[in-house]
Structure formats: C-alpha cells, structure tokens
Coordinates of C-alpha atoms and ligand atoms in Angstrom, one line a residue:
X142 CA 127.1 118.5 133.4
X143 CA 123.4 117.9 132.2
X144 CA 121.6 118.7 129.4
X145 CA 117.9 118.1 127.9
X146 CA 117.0 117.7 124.4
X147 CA 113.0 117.3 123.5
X148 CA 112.7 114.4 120.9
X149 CA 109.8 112.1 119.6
X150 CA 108.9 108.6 119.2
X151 CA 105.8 107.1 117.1
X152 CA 103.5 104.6 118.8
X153 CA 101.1 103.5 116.8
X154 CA 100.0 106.5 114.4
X155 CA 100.3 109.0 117.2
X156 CA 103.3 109.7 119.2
X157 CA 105.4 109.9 122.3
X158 CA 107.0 113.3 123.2
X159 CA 110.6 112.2 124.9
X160 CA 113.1 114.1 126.7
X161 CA 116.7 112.7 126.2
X162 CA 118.4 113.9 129.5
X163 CA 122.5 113.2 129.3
X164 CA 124.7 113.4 132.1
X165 CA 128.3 113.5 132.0
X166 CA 130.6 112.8 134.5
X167 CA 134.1 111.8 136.1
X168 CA 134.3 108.4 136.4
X169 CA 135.7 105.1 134.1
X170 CA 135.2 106.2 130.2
X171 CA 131.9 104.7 128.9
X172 CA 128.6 105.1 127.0
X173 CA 125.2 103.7 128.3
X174 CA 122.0 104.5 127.4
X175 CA 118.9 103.8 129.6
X176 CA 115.0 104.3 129.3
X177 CA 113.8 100.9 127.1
X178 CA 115.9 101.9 123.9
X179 CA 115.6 98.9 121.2
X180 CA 118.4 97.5 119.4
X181 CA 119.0 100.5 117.1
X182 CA 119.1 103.1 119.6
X183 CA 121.5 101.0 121.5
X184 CA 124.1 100.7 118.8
X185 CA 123.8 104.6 118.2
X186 CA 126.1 105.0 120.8
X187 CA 129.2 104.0 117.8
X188 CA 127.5 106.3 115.1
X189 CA 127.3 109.4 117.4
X190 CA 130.9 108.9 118.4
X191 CA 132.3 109.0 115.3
X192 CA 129.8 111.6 114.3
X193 CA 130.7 114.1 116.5
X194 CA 134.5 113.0 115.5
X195 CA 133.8 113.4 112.2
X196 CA 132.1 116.5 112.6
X197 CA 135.1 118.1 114.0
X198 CA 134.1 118.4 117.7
X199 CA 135.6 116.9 120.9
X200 CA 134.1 113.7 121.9
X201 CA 133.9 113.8 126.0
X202 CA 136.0 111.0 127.0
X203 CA 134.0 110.7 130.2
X204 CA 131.3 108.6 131.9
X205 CA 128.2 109.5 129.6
X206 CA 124.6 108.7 130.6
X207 CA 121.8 108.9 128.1
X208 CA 118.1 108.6 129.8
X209 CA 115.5 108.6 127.3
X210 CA 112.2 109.8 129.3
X211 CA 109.9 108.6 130.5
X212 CA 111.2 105.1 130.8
X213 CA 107.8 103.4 130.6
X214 CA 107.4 103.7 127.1
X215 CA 109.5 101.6 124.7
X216 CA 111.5 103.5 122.2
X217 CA 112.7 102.1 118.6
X218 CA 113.9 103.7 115.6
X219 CA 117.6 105.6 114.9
X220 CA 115.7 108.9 115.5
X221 CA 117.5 109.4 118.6
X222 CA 121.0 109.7 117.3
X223 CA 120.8 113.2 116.3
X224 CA 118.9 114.3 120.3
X225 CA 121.5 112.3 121.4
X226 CA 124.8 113.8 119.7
X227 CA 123.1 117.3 120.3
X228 CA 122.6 116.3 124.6
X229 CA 126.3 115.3 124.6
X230 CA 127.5 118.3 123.0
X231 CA 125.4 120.6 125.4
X232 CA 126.8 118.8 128.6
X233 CA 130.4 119.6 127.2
X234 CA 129.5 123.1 127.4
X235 CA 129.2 123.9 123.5
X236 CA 125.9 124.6 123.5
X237 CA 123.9 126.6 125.6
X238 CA 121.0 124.6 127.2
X239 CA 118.4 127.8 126.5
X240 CA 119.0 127.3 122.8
X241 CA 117.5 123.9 123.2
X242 CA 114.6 124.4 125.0
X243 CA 111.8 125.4 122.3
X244 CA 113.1 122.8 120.1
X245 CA 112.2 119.5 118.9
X246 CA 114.7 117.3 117.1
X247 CA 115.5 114.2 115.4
X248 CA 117.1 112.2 112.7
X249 CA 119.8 109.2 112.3
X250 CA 123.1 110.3 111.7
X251 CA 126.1 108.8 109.6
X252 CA 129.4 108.4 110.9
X253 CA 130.5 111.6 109.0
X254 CA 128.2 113.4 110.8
X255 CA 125.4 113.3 107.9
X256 CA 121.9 113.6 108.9
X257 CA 119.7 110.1 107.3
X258 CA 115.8 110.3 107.5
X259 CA 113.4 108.7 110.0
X260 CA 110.0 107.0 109.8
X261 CA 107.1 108.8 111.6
X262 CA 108.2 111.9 110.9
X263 CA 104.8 113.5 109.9
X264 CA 103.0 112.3 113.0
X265 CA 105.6 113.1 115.3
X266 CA 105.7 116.1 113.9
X267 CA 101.4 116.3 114.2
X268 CA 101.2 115.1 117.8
X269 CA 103.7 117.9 119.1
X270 CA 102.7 120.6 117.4
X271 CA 100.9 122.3 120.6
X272 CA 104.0 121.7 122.7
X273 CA 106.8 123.2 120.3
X274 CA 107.5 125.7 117.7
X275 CA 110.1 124.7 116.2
X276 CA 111.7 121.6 115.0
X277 CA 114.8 120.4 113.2
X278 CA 114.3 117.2 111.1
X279 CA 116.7 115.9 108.6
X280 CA 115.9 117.3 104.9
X281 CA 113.5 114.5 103.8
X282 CA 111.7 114.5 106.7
X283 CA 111.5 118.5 107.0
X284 CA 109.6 118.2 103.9
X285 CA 106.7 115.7 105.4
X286 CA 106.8 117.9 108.8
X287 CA 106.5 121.3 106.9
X288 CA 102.5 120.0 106.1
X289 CA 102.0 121.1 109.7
X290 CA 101.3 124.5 109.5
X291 CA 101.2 125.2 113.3
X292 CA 105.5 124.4 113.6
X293 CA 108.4 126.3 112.1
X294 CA 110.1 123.8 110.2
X295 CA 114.1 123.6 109.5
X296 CA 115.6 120.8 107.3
X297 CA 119.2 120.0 108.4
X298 CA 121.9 117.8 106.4
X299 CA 124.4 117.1 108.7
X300 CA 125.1 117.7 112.3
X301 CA 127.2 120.3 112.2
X302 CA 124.6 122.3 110.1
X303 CA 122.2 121.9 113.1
X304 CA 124.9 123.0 115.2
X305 CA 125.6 126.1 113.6
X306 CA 122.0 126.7 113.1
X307 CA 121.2 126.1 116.4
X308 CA 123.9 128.5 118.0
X309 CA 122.7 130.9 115.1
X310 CA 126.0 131.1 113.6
X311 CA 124.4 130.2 109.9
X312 CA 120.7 129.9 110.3
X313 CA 118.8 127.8 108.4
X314 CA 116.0 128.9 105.9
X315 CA 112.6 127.3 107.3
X316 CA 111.0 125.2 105.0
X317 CA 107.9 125.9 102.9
X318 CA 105.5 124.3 100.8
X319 CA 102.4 125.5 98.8
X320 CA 99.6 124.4 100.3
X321 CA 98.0 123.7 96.6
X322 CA 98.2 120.5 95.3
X323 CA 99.0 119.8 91.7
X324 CA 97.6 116.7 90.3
X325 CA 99.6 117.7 87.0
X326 CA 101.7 113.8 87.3
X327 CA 98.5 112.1 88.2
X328 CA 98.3 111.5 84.1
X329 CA 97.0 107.8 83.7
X330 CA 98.7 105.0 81.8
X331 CA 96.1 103.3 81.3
X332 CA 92.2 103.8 80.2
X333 CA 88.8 102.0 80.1
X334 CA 88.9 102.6 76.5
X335 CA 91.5 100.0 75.7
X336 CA 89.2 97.1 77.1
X337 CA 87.3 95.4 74.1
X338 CA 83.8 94.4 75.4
X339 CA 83.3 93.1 79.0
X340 CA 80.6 95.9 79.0
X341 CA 78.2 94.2 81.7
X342 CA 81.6 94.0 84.0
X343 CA 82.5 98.0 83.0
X344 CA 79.2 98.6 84.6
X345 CA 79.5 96.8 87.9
X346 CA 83.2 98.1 88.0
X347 CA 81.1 101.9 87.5
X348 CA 79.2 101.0 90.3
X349 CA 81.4 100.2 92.3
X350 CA 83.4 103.1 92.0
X351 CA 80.6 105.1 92.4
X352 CA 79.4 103.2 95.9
X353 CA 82.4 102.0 97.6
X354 CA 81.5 98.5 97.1
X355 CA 84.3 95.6 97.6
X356 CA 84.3 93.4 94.2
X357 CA 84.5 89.6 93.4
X358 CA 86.0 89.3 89.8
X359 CA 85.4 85.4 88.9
X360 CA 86.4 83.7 85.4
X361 CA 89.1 81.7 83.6
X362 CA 92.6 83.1 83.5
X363 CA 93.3 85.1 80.8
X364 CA 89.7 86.6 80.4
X365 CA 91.1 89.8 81.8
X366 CA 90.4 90.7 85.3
X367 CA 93.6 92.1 86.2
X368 CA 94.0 94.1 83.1
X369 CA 90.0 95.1 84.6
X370 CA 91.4 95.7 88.4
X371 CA 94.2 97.9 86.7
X372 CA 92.1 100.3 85.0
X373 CA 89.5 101.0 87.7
X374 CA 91.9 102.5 89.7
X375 CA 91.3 105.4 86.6
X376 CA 87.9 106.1 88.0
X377 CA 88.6 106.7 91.7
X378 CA 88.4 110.6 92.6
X379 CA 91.2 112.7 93.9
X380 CA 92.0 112.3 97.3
X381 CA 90.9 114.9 99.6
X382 CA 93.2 117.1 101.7
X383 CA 92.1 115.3 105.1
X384 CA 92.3 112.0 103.0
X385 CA 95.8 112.8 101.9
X386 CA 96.9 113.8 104.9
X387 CA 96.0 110.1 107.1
X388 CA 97.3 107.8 104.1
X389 CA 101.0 110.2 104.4
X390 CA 100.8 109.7 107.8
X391 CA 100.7 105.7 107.3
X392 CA 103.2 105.6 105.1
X393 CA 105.4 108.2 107.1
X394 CA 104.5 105.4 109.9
X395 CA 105.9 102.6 108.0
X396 CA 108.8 104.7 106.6
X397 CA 107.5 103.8 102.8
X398 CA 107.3 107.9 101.8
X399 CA 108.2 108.4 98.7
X400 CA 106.8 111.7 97.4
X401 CA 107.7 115.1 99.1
X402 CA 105.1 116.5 100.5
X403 CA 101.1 114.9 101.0
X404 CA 100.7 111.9 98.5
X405 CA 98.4 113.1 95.8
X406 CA 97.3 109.9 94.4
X407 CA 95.1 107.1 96.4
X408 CA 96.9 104.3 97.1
X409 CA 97.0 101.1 95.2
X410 CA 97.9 97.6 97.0
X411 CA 98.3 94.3 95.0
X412 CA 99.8 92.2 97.7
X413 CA 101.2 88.4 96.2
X414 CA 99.0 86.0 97.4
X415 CA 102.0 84.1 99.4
X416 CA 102.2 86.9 102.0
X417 CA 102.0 86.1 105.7
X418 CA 99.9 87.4 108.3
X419 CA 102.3 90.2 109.6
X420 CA 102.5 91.4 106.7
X421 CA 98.9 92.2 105.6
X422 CA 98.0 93.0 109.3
X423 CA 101.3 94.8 110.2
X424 CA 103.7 93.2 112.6
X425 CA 106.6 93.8 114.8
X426 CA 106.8 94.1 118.2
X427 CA 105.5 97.7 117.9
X428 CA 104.1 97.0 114.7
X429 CA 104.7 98.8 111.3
X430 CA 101.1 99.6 109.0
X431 CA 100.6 96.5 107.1
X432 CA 99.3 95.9 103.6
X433 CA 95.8 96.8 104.4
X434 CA 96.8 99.7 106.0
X435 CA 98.7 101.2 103.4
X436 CA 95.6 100.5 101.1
X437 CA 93.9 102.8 103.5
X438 CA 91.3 105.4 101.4
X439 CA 92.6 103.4 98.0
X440 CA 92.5 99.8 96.9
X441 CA 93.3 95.9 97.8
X442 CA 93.6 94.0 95.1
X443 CA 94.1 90.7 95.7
X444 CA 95.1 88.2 92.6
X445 CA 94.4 84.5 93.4
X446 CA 92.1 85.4 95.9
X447 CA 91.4 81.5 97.3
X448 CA 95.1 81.1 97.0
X449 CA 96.2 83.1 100.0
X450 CA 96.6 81.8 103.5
X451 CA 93.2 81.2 105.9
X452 CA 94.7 83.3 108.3
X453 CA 95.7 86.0 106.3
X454 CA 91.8 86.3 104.1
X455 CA 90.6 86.6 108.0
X456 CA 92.5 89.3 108.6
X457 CA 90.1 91.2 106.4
X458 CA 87.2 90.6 108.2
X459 CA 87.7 93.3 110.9
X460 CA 88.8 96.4 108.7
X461 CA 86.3 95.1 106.2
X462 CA 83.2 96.0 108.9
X463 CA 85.2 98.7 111.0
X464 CA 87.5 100.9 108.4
X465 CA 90.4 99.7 111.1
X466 CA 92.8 97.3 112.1
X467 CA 93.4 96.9 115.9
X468 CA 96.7 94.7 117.0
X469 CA 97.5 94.4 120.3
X470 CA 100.9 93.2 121.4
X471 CA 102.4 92.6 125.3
X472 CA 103.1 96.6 126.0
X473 CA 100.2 98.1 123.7
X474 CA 97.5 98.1 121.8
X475 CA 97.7 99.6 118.3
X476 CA 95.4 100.8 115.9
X477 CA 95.6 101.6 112.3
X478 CA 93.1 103.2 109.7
X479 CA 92.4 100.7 107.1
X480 CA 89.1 101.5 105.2
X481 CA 90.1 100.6 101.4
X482 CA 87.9 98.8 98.5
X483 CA 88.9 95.2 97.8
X484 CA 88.9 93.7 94.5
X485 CA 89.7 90.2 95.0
X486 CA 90.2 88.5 91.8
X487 CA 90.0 84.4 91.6
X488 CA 89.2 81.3 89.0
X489 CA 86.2 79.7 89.3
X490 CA 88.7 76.3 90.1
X491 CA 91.5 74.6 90.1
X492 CA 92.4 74.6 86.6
X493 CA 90.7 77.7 85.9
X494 CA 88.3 76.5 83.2
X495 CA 84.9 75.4 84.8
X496 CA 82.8 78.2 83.5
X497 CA 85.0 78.5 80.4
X498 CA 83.6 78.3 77.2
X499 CA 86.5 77.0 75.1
X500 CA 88.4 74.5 77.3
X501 CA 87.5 72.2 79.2
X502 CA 87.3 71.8 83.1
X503 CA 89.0 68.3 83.7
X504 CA 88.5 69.3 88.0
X505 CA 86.3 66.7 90.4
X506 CA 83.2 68.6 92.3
X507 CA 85.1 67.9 95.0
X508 CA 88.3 69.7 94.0
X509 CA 85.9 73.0 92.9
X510 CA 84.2 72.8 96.3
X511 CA 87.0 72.3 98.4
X512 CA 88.7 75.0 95.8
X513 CA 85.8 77.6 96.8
X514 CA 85.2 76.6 100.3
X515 CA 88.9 78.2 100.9
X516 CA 87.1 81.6 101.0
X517 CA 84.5 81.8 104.1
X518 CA 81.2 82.9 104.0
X519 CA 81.3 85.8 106.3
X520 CA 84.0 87.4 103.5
X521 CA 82.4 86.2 100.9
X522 CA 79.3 88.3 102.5
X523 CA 81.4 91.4 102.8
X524 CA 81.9 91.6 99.1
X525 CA 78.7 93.3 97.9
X526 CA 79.1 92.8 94.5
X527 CA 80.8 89.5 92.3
X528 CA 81.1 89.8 88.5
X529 CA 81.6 86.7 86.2
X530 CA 84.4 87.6 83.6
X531 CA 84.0 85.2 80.5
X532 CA 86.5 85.0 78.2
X533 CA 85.6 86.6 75.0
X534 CA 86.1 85.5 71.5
X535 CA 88.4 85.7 69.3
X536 CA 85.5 87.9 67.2
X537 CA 84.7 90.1 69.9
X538 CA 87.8 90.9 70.4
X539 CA 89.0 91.8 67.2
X540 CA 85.3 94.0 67.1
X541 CA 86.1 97.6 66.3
X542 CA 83.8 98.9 68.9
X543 CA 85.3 101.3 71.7
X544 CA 84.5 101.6 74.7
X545 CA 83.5 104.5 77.0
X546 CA 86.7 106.2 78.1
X547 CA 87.7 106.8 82.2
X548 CA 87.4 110.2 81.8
X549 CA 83.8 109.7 80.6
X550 CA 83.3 107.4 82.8
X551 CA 84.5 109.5 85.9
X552 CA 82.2 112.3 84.3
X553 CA 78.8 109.9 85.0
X554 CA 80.2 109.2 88.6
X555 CA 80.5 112.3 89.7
X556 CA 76.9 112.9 88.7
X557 CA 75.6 109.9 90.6
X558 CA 78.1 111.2 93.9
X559 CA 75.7 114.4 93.8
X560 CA 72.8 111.8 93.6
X561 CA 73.8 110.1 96.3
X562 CA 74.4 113.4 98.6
X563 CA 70.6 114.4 97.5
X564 CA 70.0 111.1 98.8
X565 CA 71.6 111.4 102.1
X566 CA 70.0 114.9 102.5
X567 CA 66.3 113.8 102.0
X568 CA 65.7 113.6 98.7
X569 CA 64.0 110.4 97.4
X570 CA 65.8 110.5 94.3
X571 CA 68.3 107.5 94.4
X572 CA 71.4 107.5 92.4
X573 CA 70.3 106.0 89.2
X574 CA 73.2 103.2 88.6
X575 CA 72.3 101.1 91.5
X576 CA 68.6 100.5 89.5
X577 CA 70.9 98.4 87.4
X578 CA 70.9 95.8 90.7
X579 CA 68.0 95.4 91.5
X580 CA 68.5 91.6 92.9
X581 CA 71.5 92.3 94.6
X582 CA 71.6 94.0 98.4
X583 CA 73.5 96.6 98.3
X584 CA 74.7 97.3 102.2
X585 CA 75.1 100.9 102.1
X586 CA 71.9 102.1 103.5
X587 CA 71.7 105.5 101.1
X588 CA 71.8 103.7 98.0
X589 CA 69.4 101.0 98.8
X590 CA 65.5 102.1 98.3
X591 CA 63.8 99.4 100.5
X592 CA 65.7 100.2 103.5
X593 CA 65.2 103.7 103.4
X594 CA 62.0 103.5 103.0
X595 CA 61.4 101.0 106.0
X596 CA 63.2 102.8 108.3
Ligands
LIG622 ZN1 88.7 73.1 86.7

C-alpha cells in the first residue's frame, strides 16, 4: 500500500513544501528512508517505531519505504517523524488517504508517542499558507503558526491525539490568538535616571536612538559603558507588527523561540567577544541565523570590541551596508535579514588607561597602535558616531543631580521621529538633535542638511 503525507522543510527563512510518500510491501522486514534525509531524519526510523508501539497501534512488520519528495532538496530537522508515523499508519489501512490530503503536518515525536516541537515552524507555516488549509503542528509550534491568519491551526500533543483528530474521532479545538499585542511585561529594569553625569554621552546615545546610528563607546574600564549600552536599549520603540513578525521568524529559524506568540520586545545581542565566525554569521551546513541575525531590527552590542577575532569584526561589514547576511554553502545560497544597531564598546588600549585621568597608561605607542589597528578602517567608517566615556570623579558621582529619565527621553524621540518624517516628505525642517553634530557626517541622507540641499 501507498500513502502521501504533505510536510515542510525550512531552507533558509523560506521553505520547502515536501511530500513523504511511504510504500509498504512484502518482502525482508526493514525501514529505509530515501530523498537526502540528514542524520536526524535517518535515526527517526527507531523513534517512530516505538512511537506507533507505544501509542498502541500495530507496527507493519513489512518492507517500509519512506521517499521524502522531491529528492533534490536536502532535508534536516526531526520534523519528519510525525509525516512519517502518520504515512505508515495510512499504508496499513488505518487511515484513510482523503483525510490526509488538505493537511499539512509535522513535529518530532518521543518514543511514547509524545509530540516534541520543531524549529521553522512559523515560516513553514508562512510559505504554505496558499497551498493548505489546515495544519497540525505540535502545541508549541501551533502557537507560532496560529500568527498566520490565512491556515486553520491545530496543536497536537501526542500522536495518537493527531490520530484521533485526524479520523475525527475527538477533534481538536483550532488554535487562536488575539491579534493585539500587550506590551504590559515590557516594564524596564533599568532607566537613564540611575546614570550620574555622562550627560554629553546621554545625548549622542539620544541621537542615536533617534537616527539609527551604530556607536563607538571608547574610555577606561569602569567608566561605565556597559551599564550606558544596557540602558539604551530603554529608549528603542516598540516593534512594529511587520517588525515582529521577521525577528519571530528568525528565531523560529534557529529554533531559539521562547515567547508564544510574535516577540514583543526588539532583540538584544551581547555576543562574548571569543565567538567564532559561524557563530556571528550563522553556520552549518544549511546554516542556522547567527548572532547578527538574531540582532536583526534590535541591537549588537559588542564588549571588547578590538578583542574579537579579524574574521569575525569582517563579518559585519556586509550587513552593516546591506541590512543582510548572505552565506552561501555547496547546495545553496542563503540569506538572512540582519539590519540591527551596533554599539561596540572598547578601551582606548591595552591596559585601558591612556585617556584616563587617574591612572596611569604604562602601554608603548606601539602597543596602542597595534591595539587600535585591530579594528579596520572601513568598520570603523561604518560607525557614524564614537563617544569618549571618561571616568568620572568621585565628586560627580556622589553629585545629587538626576538625570532625565527613559521615559522622558523616549518622549523627545518620538518628537524628533515626526521631524524626521517632515523631513523625508519635503519639509526643510530637520530634526533638531542632529544640530548638536555639526562636525560629524551623519550618513543618513534625511538627517543631514548639506546633502539635501545639494542634491
Ligand atoms: Zn595603556
């Protein structure tokens, strides 16, 4: 007997639709599945045996064929177990092959017959939804797919649940959620307010929150540039639906959703500066987002910024200019959306004291040069704006001046935003922070005067 199951794969942030065709038949007892599976589809064969065991059905004990269509495209993941239990139960005869047609199905399974979430569920789920109508995804996953209006969505726990929904014995409830977002947990920790001067920083940190500009925070350790990093993350705005939507979709891609639902907040990357390559590009051999990636409408912050590999400070170049990330490998090439603000973070050298006021630098000018010429020029260009942090005082700190809040702060950037779209609709009236920079070239064309007017 034959039966067909429509399944998915990801490839890249799209995906594959795949048919899992399975064939049983007389012959010598055995289990082979063909169509470029990878190393976890291969071993599925074990988990959907017990599975359907455990799930109290008959396991053929026939010569089973598994094609997973079409065979040019490479397949990976454990999403195939549950296409794959549900093909060999339909060639046995217990389910009707019509039942299967206008659905679309996936999810690992356990070996009692539980059903274990995916990764790439959302843009499976995305890039099928003119070709089915329905799916069945494992619970988690349901709740990423049900974003997709266009698909009726049912969340399944174990395979006998799918079963039983499937031959509409005990049908499942499709899954909804509210299309409003609540940004009720988005409360901040922290707050401008709690740092004590630094108010020339606070402003280029303002305006570059209000631009889009990458930032170069340069001073002695301790002088606070993390703690400065930290809180201008309080002054980005909400993500907007279509935002939320492509940074889910990343981290659907490289299985790292943790929120039901669209993520709500923009993301925040501070990657340790000993990471390698693959992991701030994204590697494999159909390779998973990478850092930058997942920093994708957020923030890269990078700590130690001269102390991270050559290779991997390149790597920014391309998404720095572009917004993506293209890496190709031997079958495809695969690109990823990775437009996010950098703050790179580093000491002015070695020791970390040259522009210090209170210690001394004991470094040679050829330590600090060699120190400094670790970052190159054309990503030292990309960073429009780089801010000195001194270290302050023990009297300015202790001063019992507060500063402007993030709420305040937010309040003044929203005001230059509409500034800016008056801009970009015609109106000469440029946003009034950048003023502040006169010296420094500001790339974006609609906040710098002089180009406008040239052009
Ligand atoms: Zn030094």
């Amino acid at each position: 007997m034959l039966a067909k199951v429509n399944s998915g794969c990801i490839a890249g942030m799209n995906a594959h639709s795949i048919d899992v065709e399975v064939d049983i038949s007389n012959g010598l007892p055995g289990f082979s599945v063909v169509g470029l599976p990878d190393t976890a589809i291969r071993e599925s064969r074990d988990r959907i045996r017990s599975a359907i065991k455990n799930s109290g059905f008959i396991f053929p004990n026939k010569k089973i064929t598994v094609n997973l269509s079409p065979a040019t495209v490479k397949k990976e993941g454990a999403g195939f177990d549950l296409p794959i239990a549900i093909g060999i139960l339909s060639a046995n005869g217990t389910i009707d092959q019509e039942l299967l047609d206008p659905l679309l199905l996936c999810g690992e399974l356990s070996l009692n017959g539980k059903l274990k979430s995916f990764r790439g569920a959302l843009p499976i789920a995305m890039s099928l939804r003119e070709k089915y109508k329905q799916l069945i995804f494992p619970k988690k996953n349901a709740l990423e797919a049900a974003n997709i209006k266009e698909m009726t969505v049912y969340g399944a726990s174990s395979l006998s649940q799918t079963i039983d929904h499937i031959k509409n014995i005990k049908p499942l409830k499709a899954v909804q959620i509210s299309s409003k977002r609540s940004h009720s947990d988005t409360q901040e920790t922290v707050d401008f307010k709690d740092v004590k001067g630094q108010e020339y920083v606070k402003r280029g940190l303002e305006v570059a929150a209000s631009g889009g500009h990458n930032i170069l925070l340069l001073g002695p350790p301790g002088s606070g540039k993390s703690m400065l990093a930290k809180r201008f993350y309080t002054l980005l705005p909400e993500l907007s639906s279509e935002e939320a939507l492509e940074v889910t979709n990343i981290y659907s891609v490289a299985g790292q959703l943790k929120t039901l639902g669209l993520m709500e907040k923009r993301p925040i990357r501070s990657p340790h500066h000993t990471i390698s390559y693959a992991a701030m590009a994204g590697g494999g051999s159909i390779p998973s987002p990478g850092e930058i990636s997942l920093a994708h409408n957020g923030v890269l912050f990078l700590d130690e910024f001269p102390e991270f590999r050559r290779d991997v400070l390149e790597t920014l170049r391309q998404p720095l200019e572009s917004g993506e990330i293209n890496i190709v490998r031997a079958q495809a090439s695969y690109t990823y959306p990775s437009r996010f603000l950098l703050i790179a973070a580093m000491n002015p050298c070695p020791c970390g004291y040259f522009t210090d006021t209170q210690k001394n630098c004991q470094c040679t000018s050829y330590q600090i040069q060699k120190y400094l010429s670790k970052i190159s020029g054309p990503l030292l260009d990309r960073i429009d704006i780089h801010l000195e942090v001194p270290r302050l005082n023990y009297e300015q700190l202790s001063a019992g001046r507060i500063g402007e809040s993030s709420e305040e702060i937010k309040k003044e950037l929203i005001r230059a935003a509409s500034f800016k779209k008056n801009a970009s609709e015609g109106n000469p009236n440029i946003c009034p922070i950048t003023r502040i920079w006169p010296q420094r070239k500001l790339k974006s064309s609609v906040l710098s005067p002089k180009k406008r007017k040239n052009s």
